[in-house]
Short mmCIF file of C-alpha atoms in Angstrom, two decimals:
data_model
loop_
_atom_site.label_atom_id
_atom_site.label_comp_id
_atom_site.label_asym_id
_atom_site.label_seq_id
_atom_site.Cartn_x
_atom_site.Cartn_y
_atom_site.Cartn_z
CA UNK A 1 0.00 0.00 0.00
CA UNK A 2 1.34 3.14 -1.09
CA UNK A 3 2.55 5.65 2.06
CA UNK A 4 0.34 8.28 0.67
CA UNK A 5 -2.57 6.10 0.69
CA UNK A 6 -1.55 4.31 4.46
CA UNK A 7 -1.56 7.47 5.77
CA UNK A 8 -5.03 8.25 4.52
CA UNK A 9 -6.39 5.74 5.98
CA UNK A 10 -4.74 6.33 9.34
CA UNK A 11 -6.52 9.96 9.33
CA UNK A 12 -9.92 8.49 8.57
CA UNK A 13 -9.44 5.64 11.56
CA UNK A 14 -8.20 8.22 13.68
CA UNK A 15 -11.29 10.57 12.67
CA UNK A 16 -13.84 7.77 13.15
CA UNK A 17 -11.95 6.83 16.71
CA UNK A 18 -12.37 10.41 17.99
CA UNK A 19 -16.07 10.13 17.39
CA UNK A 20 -16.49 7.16 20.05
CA UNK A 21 -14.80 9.10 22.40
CA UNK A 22 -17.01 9.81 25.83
CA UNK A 23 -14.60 12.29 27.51
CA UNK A 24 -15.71 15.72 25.59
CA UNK A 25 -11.63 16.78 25.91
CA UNK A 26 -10.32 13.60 24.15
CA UNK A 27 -12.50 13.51 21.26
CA UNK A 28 -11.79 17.15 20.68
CA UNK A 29 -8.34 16.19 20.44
CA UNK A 30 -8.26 13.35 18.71
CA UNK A 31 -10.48 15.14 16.10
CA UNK A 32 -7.70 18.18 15.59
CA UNK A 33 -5.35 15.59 15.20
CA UNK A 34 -7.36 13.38 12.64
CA UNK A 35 -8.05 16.61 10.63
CA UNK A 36 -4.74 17.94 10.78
CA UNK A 37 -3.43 14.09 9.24
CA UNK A 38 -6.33 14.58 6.55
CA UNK A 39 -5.23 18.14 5.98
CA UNK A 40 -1.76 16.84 4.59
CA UNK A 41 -3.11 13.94 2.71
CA UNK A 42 -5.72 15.92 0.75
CA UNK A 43 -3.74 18.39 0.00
CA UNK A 44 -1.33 15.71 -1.53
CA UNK A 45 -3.75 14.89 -3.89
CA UNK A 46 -5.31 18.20 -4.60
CA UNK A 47 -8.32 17.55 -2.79
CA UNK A 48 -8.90 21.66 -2.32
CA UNK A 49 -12.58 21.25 -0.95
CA UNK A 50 -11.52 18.29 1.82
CA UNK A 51 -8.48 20.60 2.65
CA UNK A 52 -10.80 23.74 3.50
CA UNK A 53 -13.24 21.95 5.17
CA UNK A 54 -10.76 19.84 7.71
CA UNK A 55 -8.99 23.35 8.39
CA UNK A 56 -11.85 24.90 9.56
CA UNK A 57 -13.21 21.95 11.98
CA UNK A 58 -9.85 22.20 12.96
CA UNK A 59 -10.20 25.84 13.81
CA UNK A 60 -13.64 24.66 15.54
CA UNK A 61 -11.91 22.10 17.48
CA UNK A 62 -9.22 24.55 18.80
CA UNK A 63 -11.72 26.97 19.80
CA UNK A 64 -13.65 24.50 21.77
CA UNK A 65 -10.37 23.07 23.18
CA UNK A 66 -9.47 26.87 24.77
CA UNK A 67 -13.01 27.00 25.76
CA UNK A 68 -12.68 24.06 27.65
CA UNK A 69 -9.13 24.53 29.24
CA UNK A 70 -10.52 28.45 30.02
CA UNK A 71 -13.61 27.47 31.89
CA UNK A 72 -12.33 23.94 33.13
CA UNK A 73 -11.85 26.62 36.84
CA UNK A 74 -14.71 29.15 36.41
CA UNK A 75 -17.45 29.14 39.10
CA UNK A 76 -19.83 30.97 36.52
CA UNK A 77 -19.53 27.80 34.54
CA UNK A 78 -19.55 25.03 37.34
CA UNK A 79 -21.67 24.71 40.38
CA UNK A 80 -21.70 22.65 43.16
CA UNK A 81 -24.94 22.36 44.69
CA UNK A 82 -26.37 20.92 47.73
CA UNK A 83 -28.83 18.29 47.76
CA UNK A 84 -30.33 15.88 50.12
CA UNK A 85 -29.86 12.52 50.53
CA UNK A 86 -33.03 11.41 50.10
CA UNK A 87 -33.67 13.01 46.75
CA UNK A 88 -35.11 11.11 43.84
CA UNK A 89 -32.59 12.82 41.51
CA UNK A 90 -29.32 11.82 43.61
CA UNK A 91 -30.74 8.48 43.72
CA UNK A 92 -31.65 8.45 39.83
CA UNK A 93 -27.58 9.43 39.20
CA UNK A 94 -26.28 7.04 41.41
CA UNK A 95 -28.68 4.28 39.86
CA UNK A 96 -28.07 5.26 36.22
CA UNK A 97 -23.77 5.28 36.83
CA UNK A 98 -24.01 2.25 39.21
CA UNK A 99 -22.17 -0.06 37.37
CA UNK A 100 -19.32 2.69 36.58
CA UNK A 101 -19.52 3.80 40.04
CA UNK A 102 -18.39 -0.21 40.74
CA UNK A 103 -15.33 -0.10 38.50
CA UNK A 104 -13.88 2.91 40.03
CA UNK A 105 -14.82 1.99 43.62
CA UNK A 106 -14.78 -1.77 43.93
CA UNK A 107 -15.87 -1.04 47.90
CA UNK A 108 -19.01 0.46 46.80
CA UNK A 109 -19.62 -2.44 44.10
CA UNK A 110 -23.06 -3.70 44.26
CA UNK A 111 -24.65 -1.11 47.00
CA UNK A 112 -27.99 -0.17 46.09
CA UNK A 113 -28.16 3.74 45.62
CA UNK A 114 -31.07 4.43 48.39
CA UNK A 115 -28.06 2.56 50.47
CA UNK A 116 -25.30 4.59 49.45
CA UNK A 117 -26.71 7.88 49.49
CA UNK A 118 -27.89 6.80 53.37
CA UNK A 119 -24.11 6.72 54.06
CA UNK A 120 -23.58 10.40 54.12
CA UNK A 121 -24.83 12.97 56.29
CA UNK A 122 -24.43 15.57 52.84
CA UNK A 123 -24.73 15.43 48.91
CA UNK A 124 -23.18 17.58 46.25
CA UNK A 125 -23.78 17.37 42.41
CA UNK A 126 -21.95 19.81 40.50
CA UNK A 127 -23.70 20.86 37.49
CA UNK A 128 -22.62 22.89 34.22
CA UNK A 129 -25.56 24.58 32.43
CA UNK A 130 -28.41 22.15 33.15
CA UNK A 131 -25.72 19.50 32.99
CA UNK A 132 -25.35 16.96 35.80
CA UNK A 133 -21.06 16.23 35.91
CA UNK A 134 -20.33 15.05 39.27
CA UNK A 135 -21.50 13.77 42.70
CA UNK A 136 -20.21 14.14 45.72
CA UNK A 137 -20.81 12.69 48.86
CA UNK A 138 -19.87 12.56 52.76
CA UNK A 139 -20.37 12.13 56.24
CA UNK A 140 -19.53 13.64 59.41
CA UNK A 141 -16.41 12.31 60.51
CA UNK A 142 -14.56 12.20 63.94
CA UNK A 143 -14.78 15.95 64.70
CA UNK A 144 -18.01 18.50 64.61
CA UNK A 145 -16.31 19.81 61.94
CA UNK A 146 -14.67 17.21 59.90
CA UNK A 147 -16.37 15.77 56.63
CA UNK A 148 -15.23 11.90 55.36
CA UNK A 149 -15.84 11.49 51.68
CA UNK A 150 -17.85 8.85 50.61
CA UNK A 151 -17.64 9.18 47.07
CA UNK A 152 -16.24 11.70 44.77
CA UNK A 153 -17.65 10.52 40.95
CA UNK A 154 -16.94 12.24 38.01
CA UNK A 155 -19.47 11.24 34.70
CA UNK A 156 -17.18 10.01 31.48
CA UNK A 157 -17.70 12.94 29.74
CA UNK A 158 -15.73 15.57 32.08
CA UNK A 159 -13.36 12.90 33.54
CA UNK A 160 -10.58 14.99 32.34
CA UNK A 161 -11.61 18.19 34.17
CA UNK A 162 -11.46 17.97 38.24
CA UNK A 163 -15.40 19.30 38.54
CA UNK A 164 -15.20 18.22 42.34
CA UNK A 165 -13.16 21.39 43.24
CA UNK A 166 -16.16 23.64 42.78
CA UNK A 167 -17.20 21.00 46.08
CA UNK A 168 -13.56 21.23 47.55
CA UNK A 169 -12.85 24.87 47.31
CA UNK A 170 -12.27 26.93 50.74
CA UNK A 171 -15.36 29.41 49.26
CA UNK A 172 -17.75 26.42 48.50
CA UNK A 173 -20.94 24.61 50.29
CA UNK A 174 -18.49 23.14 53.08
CA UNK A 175 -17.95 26.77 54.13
CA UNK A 176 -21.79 26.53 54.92
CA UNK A 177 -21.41 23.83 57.00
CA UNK A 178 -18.34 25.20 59.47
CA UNK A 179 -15.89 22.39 58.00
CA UNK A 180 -12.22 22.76 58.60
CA UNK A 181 -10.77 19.45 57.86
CA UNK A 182 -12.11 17.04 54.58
CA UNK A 183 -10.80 13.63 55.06
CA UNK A 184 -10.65 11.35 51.41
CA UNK A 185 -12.01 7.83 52.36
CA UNK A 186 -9.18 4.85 52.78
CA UNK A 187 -11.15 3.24 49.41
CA UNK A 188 -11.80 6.48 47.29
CA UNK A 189 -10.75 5.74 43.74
CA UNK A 190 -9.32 9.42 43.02
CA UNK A 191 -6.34 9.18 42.13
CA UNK A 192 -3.49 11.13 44.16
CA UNK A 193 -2.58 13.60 41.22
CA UNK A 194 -6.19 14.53 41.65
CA UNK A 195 -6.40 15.12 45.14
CA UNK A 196 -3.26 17.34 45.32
CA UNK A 197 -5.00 19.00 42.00
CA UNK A 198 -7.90 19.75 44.91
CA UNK A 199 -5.86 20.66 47.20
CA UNK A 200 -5.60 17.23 49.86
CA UNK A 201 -2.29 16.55 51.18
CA UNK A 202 -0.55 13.26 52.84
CA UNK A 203 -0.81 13.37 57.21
CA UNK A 204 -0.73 10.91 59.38
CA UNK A 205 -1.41 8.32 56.77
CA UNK A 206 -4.88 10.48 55.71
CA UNK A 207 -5.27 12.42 52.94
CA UNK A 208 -6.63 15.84 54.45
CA UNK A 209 -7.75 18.69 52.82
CA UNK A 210 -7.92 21.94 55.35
CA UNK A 211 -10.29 24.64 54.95
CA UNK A 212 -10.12 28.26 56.62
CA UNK A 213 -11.96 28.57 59.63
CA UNK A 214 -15.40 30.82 58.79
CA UNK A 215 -17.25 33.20 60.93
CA UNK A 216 -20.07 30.60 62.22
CA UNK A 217 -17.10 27.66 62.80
CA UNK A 218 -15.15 30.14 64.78
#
């Protein structure tokens, strides 16, 4: 098969790969990529019409990608809202991402979501737009004002953002609650890149997060 032709073909199974993609960041890339291999190979062959059109989704893509990387932080975009743990709608998340829920924390494998969500003493779901992107949950722990994370779950499609900060962050809904200290669960699934990207940090064998004292915790 002749290079020109290989390579081709490797745009148009990169292209079609991109388009499975569930993380929104990852098929954005992958798509720049695929367009930017098509680019070169139509324009080999004189293709002029394929060669405009592949330079502007390009363009598309890159504008989306700074979007994305711009806004991944903003708490106009993201909120993390508080919701009880007896809701219908907390329940309906945790039922629909069960099995996914499972894979990523094999302790909570197989608990019925009325069960889970009766773990914790509080409920977060961060939202973008009328988008649903994350749950959080936890309970009180050893102190009046110590929180234990139950589970911090991110949906597929923003699992290469951190949405839990907007939870996390000294100015968010533990503020409300006089927290100073947010303890990650022994079986929590983040990984450790993630909790230092949220600001926990390794004591005594825990992985704390402190939070300023407020007003109504001091």
């Amino acid at each position: 098969m002749p290079w020109l032709e290989t390579i081709g073909w490797a745009g148009s199974a990169l292209l079609v790969l991109s388009l499975v993609q569930t993380r929104v960041m990852r098929l954005r890339v992958l798509n720049t990529v695929a367009c930017g291999v098509l680019i070169g190979y139509n324009a080999a062959l004189g293709v002029w019409p394929m060669v405009a059109m592949n330079v502007v989704l390009v363009l598309i893509n890159v504008w989306a990608i700074a979007r994305l990387l711009r806004e991944r932080h903003d708490d106009r975009v993201y909120d993390a809202v508080p919701i009880g743990t007896h809701e219908p709608f907390l329940h309906h998340l945790l039922a629909r991402h069960a099995e996914d829920i499972g894979r990523f924390n094999p302790d909570l494998a197989g608990t019925e979501p009325a069960r889970l969500a009766g773990t914790a003493d509080h409920a977060f779901v961060v939202t973008t737009a009328d988008e649903a992107v994350g749950v959080v949950l936890t309970r009180d722990g050893a102190g009046p004002d110590e929180q234990l994370v139950v589970l911090d779950y991110v949906l597929p499609a923003y699992r290469d953002f951190t949405p839990g900060e907007f939870v996390f962050r000294h100015d968010g809904p533990f503020r409300a609650l006089g927290t100073r200290t947010v303890v990650a669960s022994p079986g929590m699934a983040a990984s450790e890149r993630y909790l230092r990207a949220v600001g926990f940090t390794e004591r005594d064998g825990r992985r704390v997060l402190d939070l300023p004292a407020t007003p109504s915790a001091a």
